[in-house]
CSV table of C-alpha atoms and ligand atoms in Angstrom, one decimal:
chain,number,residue,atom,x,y,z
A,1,UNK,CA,-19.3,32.9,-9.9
A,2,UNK,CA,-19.9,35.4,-7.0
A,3,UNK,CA,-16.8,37.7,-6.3
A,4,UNK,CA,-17.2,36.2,-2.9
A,5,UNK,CA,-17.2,32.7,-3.7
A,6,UNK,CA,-14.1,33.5,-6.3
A,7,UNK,CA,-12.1,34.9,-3.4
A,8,UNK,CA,-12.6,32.1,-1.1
A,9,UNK,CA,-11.9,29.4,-3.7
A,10,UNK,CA,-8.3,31.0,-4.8
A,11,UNK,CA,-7.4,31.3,-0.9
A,12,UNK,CA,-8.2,27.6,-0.7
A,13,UNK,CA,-6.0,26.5,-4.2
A,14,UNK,CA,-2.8,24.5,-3.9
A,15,UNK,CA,0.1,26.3,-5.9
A,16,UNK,CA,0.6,23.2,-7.9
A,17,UNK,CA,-1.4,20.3,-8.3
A,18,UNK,CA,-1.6,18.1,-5.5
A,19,UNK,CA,-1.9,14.8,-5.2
A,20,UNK,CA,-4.8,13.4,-2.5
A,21,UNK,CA,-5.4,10.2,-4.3
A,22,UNK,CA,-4.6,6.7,-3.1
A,23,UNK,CA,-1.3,6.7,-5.4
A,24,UNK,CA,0.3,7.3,-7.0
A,25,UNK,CA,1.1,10.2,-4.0
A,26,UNK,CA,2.2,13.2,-4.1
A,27,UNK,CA,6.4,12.6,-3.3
A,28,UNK,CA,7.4,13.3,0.2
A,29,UNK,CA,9.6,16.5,0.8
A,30,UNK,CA,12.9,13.5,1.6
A,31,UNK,CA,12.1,11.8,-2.3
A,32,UNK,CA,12.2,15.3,-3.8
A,33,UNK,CA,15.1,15.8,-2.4
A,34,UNK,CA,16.8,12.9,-4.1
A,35,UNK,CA,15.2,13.4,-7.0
A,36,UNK,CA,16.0,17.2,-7.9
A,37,UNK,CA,19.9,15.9,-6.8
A,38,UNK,CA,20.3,12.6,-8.7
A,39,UNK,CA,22.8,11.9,-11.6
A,40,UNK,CA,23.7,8.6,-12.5
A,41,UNK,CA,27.3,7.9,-11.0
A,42,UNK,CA,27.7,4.2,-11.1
A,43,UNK,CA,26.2,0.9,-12.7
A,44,UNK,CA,24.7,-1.6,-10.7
A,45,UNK,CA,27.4,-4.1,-10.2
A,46,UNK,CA,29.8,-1.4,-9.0
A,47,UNK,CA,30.8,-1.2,-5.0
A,48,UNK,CA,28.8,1.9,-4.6
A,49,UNK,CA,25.0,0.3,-5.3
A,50,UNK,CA,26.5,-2.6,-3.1
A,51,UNK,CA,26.8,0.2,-0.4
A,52,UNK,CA,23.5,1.9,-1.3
A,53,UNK,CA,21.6,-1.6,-1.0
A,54,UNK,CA,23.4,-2.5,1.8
A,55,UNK,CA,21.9,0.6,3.6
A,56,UNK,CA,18.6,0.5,2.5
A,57,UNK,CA,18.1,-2.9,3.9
A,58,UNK,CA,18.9,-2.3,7.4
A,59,UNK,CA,16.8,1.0,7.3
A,60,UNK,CA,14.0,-1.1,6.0
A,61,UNK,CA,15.3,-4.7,8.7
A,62,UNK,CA,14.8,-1.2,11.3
A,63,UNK,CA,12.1,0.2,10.8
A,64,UNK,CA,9.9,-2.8,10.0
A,65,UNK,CA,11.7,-5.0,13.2
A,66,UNK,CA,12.9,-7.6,10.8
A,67,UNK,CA,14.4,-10.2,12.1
A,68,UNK,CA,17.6,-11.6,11.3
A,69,UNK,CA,16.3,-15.1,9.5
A,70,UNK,CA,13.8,-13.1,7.5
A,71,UNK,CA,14.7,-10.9,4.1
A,72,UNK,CA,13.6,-7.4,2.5
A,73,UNK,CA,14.0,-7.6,-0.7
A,74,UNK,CA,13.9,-4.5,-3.0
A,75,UNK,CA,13.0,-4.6,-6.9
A,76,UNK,CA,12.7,-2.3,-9.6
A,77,UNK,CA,9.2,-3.9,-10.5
A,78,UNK,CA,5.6,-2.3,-8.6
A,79,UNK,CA,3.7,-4.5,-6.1
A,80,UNK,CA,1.6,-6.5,-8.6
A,81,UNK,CA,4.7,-8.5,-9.7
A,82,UNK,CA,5.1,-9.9,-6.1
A,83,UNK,CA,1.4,-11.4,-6.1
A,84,UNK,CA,2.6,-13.3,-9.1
A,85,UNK,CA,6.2,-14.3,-7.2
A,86,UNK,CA,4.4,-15.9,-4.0
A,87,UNK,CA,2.8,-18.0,-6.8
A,88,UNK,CA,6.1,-18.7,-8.4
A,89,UNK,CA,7.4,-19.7,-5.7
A,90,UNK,CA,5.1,-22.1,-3.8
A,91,UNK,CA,4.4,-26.0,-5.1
A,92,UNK,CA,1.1,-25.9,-7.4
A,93,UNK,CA,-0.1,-28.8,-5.3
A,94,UNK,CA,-0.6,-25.9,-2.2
A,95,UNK,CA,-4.3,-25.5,-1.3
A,96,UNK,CA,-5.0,-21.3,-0.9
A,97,UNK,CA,-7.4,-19.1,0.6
A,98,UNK,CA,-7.6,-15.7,-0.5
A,99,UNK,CA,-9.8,-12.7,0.3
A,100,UNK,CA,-12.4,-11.1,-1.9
A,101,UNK,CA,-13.2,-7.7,0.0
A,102,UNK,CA,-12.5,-5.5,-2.9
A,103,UNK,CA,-11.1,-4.8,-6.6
A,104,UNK,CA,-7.2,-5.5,-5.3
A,105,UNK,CA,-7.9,-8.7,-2.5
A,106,UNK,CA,-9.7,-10.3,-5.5
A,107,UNK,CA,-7.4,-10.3,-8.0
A,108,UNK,CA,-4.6,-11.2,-5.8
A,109,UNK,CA,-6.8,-14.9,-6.0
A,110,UNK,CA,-7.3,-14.4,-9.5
A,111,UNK,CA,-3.9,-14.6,-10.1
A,112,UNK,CA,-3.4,-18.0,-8.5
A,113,UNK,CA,-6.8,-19.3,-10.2
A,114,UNK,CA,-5.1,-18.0,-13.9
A,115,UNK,CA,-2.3,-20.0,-13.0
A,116,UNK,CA,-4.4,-23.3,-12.1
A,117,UNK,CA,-4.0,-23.3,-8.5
A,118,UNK,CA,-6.6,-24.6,-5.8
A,119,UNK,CA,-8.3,-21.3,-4.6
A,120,UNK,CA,-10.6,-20.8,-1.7
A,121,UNK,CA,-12.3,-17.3,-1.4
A,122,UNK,CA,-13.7,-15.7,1.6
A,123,UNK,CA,-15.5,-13.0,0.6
A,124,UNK,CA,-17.1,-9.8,2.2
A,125,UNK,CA,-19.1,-7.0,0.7
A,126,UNK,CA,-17.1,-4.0,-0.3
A,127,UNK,CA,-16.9,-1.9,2.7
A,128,UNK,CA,-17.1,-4.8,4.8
A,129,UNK,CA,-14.3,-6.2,6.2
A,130,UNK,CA,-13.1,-9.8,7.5
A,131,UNK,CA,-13.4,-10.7,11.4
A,132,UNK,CA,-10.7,-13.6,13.1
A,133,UNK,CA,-14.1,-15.5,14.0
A,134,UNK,CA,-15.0,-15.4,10.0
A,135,UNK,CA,-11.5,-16.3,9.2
A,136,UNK,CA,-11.2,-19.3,11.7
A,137,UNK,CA,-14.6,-20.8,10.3
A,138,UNK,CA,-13.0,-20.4,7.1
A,139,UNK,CA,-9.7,-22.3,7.8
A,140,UNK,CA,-11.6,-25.6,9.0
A,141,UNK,CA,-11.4,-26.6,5.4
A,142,UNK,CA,-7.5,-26.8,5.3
A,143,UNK,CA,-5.2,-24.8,3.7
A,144,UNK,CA,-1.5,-24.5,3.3
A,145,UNK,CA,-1.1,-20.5,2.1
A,146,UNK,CA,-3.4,-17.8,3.3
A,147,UNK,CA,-3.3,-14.4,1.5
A,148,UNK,CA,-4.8,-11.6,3.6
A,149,UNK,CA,-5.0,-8.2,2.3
A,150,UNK,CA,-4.0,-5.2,5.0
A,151,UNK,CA,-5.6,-2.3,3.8
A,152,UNK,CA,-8.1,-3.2,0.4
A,153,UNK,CA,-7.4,0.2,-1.4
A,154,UNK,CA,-10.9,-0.3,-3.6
A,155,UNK,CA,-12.9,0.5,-0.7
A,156,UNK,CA,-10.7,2.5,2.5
A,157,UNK,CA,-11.1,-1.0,4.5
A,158,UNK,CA,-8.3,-2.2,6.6
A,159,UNK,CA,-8.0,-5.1,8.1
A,160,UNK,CA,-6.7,-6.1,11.6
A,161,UNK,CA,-4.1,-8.4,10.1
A,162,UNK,CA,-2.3,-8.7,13.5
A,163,UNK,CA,-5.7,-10.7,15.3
A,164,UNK,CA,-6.3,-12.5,11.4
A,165,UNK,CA,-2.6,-13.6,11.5
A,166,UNK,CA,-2.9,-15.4,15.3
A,167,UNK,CA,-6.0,-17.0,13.9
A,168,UNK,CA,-4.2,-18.8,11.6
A,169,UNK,CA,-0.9,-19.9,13.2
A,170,UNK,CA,-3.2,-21.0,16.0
A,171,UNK,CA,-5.2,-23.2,13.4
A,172,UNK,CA,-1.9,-24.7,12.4
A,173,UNK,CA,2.1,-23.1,12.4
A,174,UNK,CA,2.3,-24.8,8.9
A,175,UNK,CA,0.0,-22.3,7.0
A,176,UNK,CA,2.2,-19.6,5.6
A,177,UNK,CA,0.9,-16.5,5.5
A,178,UNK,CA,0.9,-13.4,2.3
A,179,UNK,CA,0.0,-10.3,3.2
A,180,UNK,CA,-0.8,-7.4,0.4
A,181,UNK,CA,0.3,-4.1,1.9
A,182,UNK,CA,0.7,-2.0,-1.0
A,183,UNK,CA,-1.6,0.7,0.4
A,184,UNK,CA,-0.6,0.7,4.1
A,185,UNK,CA,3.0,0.4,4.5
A,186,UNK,CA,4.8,3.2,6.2
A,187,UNK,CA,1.8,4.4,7.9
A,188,UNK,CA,1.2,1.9,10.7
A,189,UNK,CA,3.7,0.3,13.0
A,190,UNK,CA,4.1,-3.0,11.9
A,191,UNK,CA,6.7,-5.6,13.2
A,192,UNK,CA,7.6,-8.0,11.3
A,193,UNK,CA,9.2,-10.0,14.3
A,194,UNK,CA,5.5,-10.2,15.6
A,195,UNK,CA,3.2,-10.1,13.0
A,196,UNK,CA,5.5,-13.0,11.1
A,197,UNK,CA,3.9,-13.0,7.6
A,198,UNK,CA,5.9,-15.5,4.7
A,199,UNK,CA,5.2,-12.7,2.6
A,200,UNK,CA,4.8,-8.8,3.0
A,201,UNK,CA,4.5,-7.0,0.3
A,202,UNK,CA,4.0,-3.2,-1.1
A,203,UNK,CA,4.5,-0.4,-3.6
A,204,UNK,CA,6.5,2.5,-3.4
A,205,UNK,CA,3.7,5.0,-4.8
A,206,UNK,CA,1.7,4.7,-1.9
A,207,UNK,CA,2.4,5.9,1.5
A,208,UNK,CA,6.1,5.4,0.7
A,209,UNK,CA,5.7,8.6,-1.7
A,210,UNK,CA,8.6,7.8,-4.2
A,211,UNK,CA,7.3,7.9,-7.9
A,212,UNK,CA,6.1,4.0,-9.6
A,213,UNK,CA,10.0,2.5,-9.5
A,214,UNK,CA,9.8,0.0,-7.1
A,215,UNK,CA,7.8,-2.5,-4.2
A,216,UNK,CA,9.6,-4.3,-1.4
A,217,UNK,CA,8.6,-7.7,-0.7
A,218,UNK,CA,10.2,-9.3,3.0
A,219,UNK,CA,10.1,-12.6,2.8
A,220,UNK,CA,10.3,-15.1,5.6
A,221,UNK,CA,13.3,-17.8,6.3
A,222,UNK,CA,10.9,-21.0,5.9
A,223,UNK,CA,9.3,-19.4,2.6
A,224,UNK,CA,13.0,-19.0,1.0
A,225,UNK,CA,13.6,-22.7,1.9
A,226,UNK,CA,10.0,-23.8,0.2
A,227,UNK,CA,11.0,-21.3,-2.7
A,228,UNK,CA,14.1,-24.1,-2.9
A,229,UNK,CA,11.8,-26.9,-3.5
A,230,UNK,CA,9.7,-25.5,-6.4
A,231,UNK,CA,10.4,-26.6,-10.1
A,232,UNK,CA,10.0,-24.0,-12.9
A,233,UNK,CA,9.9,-21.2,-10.6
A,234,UNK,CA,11.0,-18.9,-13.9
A,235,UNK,CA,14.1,-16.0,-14.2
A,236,UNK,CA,12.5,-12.2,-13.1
A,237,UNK,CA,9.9,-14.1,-10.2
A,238,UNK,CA,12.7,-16.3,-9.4
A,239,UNK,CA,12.9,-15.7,-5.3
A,240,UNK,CA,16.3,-18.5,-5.0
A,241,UNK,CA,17.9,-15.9,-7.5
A,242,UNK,CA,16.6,-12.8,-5.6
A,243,UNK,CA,17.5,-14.2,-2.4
A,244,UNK,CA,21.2,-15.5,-3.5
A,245,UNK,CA,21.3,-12.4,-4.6
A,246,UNK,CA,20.4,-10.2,-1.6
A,247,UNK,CA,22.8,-11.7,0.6
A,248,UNK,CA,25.9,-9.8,-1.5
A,249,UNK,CA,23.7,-6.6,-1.6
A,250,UNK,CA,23.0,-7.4,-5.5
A,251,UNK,CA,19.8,-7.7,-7.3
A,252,UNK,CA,19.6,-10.4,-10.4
A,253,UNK,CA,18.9,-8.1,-13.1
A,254,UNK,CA,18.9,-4.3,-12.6
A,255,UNK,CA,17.0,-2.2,-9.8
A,256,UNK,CA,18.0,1.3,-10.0
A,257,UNK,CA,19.9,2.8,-7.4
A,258,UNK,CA,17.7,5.7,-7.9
A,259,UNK,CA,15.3,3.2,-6.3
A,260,UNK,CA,17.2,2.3,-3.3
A,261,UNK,CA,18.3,5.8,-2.5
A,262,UNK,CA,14.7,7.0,-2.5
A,263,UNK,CA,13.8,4.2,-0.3
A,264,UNK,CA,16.4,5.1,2.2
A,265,UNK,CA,15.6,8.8,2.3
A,266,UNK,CA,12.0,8.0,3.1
A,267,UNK,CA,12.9,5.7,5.6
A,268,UNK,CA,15.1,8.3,7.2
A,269,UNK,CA,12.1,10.4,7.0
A,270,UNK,CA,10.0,8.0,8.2
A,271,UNK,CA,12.6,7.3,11.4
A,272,UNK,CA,12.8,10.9,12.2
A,273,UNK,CA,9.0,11.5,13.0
A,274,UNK,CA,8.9,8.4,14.3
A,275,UNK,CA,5.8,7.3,15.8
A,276,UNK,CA,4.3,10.6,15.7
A,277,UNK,CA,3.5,9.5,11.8
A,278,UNK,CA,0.8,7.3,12.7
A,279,UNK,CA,-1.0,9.8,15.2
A,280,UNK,CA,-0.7,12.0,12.2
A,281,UNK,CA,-2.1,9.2,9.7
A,282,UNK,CA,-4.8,8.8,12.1
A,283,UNK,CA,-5.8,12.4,12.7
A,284,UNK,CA,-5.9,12.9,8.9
A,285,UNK,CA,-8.4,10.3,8.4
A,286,UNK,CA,-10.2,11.2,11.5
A,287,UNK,CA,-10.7,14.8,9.5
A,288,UNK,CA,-12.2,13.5,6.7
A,289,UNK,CA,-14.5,11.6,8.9
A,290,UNK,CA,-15.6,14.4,10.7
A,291,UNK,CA,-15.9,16.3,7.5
A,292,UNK,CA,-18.2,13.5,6.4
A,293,UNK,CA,-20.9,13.3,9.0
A,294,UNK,CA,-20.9,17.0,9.2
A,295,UNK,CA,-22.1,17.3,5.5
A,296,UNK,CA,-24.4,14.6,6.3
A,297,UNK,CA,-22.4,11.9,4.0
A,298,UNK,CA,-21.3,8.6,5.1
A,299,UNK,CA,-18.2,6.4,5.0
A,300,UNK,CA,-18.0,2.8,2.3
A,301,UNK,CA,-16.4,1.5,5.2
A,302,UNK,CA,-17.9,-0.6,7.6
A,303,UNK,CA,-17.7,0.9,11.8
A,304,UNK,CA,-13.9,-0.9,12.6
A,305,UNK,CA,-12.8,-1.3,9.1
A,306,UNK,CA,-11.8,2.4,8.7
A,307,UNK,CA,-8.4,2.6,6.9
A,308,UNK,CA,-5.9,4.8,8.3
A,309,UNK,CA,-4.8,5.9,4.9
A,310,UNK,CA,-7.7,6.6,2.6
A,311,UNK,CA,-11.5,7.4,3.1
A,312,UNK,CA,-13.9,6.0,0.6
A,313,UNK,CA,-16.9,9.3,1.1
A,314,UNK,CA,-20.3,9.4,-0.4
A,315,UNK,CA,-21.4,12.1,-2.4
A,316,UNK,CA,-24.2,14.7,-1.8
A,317,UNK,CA,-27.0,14.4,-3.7
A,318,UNK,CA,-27.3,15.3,-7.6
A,319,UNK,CA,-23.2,15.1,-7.4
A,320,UNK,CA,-21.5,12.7,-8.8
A,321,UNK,CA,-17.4,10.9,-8.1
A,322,UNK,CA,-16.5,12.0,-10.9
A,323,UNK,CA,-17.4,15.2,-11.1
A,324,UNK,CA,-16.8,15.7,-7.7
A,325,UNK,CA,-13.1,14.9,-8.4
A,326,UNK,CA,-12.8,17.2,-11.5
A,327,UNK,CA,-14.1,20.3,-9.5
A,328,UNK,CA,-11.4,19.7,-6.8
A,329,UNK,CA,-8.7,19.7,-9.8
A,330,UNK,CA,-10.5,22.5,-11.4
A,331,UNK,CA,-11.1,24.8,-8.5
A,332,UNK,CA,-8.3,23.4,-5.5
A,333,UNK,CA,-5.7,22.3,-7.9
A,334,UNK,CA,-6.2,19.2,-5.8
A,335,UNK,CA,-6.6,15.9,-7.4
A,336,UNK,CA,-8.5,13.4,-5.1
A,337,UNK,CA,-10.1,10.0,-7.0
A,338,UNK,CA,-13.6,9.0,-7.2
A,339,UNK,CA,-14.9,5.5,-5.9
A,340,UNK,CA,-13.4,2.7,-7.2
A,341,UNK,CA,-15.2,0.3,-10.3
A,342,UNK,CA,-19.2,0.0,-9.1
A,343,UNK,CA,-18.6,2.4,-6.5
A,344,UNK,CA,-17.0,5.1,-9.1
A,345,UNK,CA,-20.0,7.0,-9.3
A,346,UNK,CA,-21.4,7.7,-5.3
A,347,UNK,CA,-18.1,8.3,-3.7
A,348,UNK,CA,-14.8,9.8,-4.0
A,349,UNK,CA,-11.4,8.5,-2.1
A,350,UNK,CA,-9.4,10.6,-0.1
A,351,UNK,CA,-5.8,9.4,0.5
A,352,UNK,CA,-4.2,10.4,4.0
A,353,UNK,CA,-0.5,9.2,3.3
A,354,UNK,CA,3.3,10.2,2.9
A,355,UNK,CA,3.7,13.3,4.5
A,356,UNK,CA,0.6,15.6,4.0
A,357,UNK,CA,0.0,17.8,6.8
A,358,UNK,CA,-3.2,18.2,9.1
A,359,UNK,CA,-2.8,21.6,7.6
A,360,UNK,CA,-3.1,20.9,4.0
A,361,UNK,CA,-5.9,18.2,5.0
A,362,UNK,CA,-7.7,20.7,6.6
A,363,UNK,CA,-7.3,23.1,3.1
A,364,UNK,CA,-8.6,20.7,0.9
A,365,UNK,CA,-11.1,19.4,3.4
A,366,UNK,CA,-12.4,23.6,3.6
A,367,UNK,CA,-11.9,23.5,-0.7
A,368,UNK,CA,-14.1,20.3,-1.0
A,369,UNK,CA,-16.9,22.4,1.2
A,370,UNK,CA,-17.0,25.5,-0.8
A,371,UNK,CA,-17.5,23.5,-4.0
A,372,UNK,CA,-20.4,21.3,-2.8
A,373,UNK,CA,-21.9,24.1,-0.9
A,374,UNK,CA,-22.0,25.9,-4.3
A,375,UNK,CA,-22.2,23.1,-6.7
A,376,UNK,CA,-24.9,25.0,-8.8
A,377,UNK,CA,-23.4,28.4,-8.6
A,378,UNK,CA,-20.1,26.7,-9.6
A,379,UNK,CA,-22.1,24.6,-12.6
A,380,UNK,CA,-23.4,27.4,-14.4
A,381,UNK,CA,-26.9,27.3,-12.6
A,382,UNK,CA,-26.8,30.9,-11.5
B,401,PLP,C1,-4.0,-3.0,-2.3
B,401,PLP,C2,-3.3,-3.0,-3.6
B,401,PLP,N1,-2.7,-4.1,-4.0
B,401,PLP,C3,-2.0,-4.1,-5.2
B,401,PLP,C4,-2.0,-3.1,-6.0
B,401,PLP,C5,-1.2,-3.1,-7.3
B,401,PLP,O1,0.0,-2.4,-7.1
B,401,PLP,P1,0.9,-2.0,-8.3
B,401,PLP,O2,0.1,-1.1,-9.2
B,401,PLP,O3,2.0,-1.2,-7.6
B,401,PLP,O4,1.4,-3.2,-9.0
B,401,PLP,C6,-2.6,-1.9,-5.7
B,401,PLP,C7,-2.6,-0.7,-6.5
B,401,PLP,O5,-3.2,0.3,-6.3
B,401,PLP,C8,-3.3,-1.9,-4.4
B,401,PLP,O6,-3.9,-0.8,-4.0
């Protein structure tokens, strides 16, 4: 390697490795925080995690406009668990559609197909996304639970789940509605007052950038009182339980508080930068756009199905995912992912979530150009 290109490489590494994948994320400055100061200090039947629960439930009724008749709840479980509770927790006689634009949207229907269940899918070719007009044709058939997917992390699509959501109340109020936001919470304003969703769910990992301890599910009034009328709805998936629960700020078996605190602090976070988070969100991804088209790659996603928290970008020529990704650990100290199952190969994913800067975008974005502009000088070809 050239002195030259040595020089500029090193000015470009992060100190420590740094995570640019679609989550787990690299923790937000507010999680660290907690983290470095935490000591266990109480159990979590004691007054204190009462408190801490109490607290992180109004931040999260805040900052996601939840109304009153609604419920957050908070487990110590990751986002996959709550795909399984909506299916817990609605009769097996219901009739579902479900998506299939991606690795994630299709298993979320494969778990209700495991189980027995009636599933319709509406499917769209990865990159592609789901229009209101495809959706309403769609919902002719009849259906009482539709599970729409926000932001399908497989492929950097998101979905406008506010326009998908009026499509189906207007087809008929009774339809409830399931929503998989593990990769997109946190980073777009979303009101749950408006958007009114039975089910929202997500991970912490993701753009809430607190380690793999947790996912939030809120839940609306009407699919508590369905949860009510379902037989065998289990113990752990139990949402009656969960919900009883809740309303004495307890959980039915343990969530750690270490959980709840990091939760809060984010949300905090979150609160103090305010809407200025999803300008940022947006300019990050707008970055790695324009980094894109200027090497003369392209986007997986579709023109208006452009996530605002990871970009799914084609490789040059003779490079592969893969190896694109190991070179940014190698030389940036940067660890991004490569396309997702088929698509592993001629992309790599860029996350743009938590907390990372236009400035440290911009850094990796610069790293990612020295390496492919000297792929073969960097791969022992001169
Ligand atoms: C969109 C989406 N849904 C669900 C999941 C599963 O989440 P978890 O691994 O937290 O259970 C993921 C994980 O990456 C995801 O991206």
């Amino acid at each position: 390697m050239t002195t030259e290109l040595s020089t500029t490489l090193e000015s470009l590494k992060f100190p420590d490795l740094k995570l640019f994948a679609p989550g787990p994320h690299e923790l937000s400055p507010a999680v660290r925080e907690v983290l470095s100061k935490y000591r266990a200090t109480f159990t979590h039947r004691a007054t204190e995690f009462k408190t801490c629960y109490e607290e992180t439930e109004h931040l999260l009724r805040e900052t996601f406009h939840v109304p009153e008749k609604d419920r957050p709840l908070i487990f110590g479980h990751t986002g996959s668990y709550n795909w399984e509770m909506v299916v817990n927790n609605t009769p097996s006689s219901f009739r579902t559609l479900s998506l299939d634009i991606g690795s994630f949207s299709k298993r979320w229907g494969q778990v209700l197909a495991d189980r027995g269940r009636h599933v319709e899918i509406l499917s769209a070719d990865w990159g592609d996304g789901i229009t209101p007009d495809a959706l309403q044709a769609e919902l002719s058939k009849g259906y009482d639970l539709v599970l729409l997917i926000h932001n399908e992390t497989s492929t950097g699509v998101a979905l406008d789940i506010e326009a998908l959501c009026d499509v189906v109340r207007h087809r008929s109020p009774d339809i409830l509605i399931g929503i998989d936001a593990v990769s997109i919470a946190g980073a777009v304003d979303v009101r749950i007052d408006q958007l009114q969703p039975d089910y929202y769910l997500w991970s912490l990992q993701k753009d809430f950038s607190i380690p793999t301890i947790g996912s939030v599910m809120i839940v609306s009034d009407r699919a508590m009182r369905l949860a009510e009328t379902v037989e065998n709805r289990g113990y752990v998936l139990d949402m009656v339980e969960w919900v009883a629960r809740a309303e004495k700020h307890q959980t039915p078996m343990t969530v750690p508080d270490l959980t709840l605190r990091c939760i809060s602090a984010r949300l905090r976070e979150m609160q103090t930068e305010g809407d200025a988070r999803f300008d940022r969100h947006r300019a990050l991804t707008d970055a790695q756009h324009a980094w894109a088209e200027k090497h003369g790659l392209y986007l997986l996603s579709k023109p208006g199905f452009e996530s605002p928290t990871l970009s799914t970008i084609s490789v040059p020529d003779g490079l592969t995912g893969p190896g694109l990704t190991a070179a940014a650990k190698e030389h940036l100290n940067a660890q991004i992912a490569p396309g997702y199952g088929s698509t592993a190969e001629g992309y790599i994913r860029i996350a743009a979530m938590g907390m990372t800067s236009e400035e440290e975008m911009g850094q990796l974005l610069d790293g990612l150009t020295a390496i492919i502009e000297n792929w073969d000088q960097l791969n022992g070809a001169s």
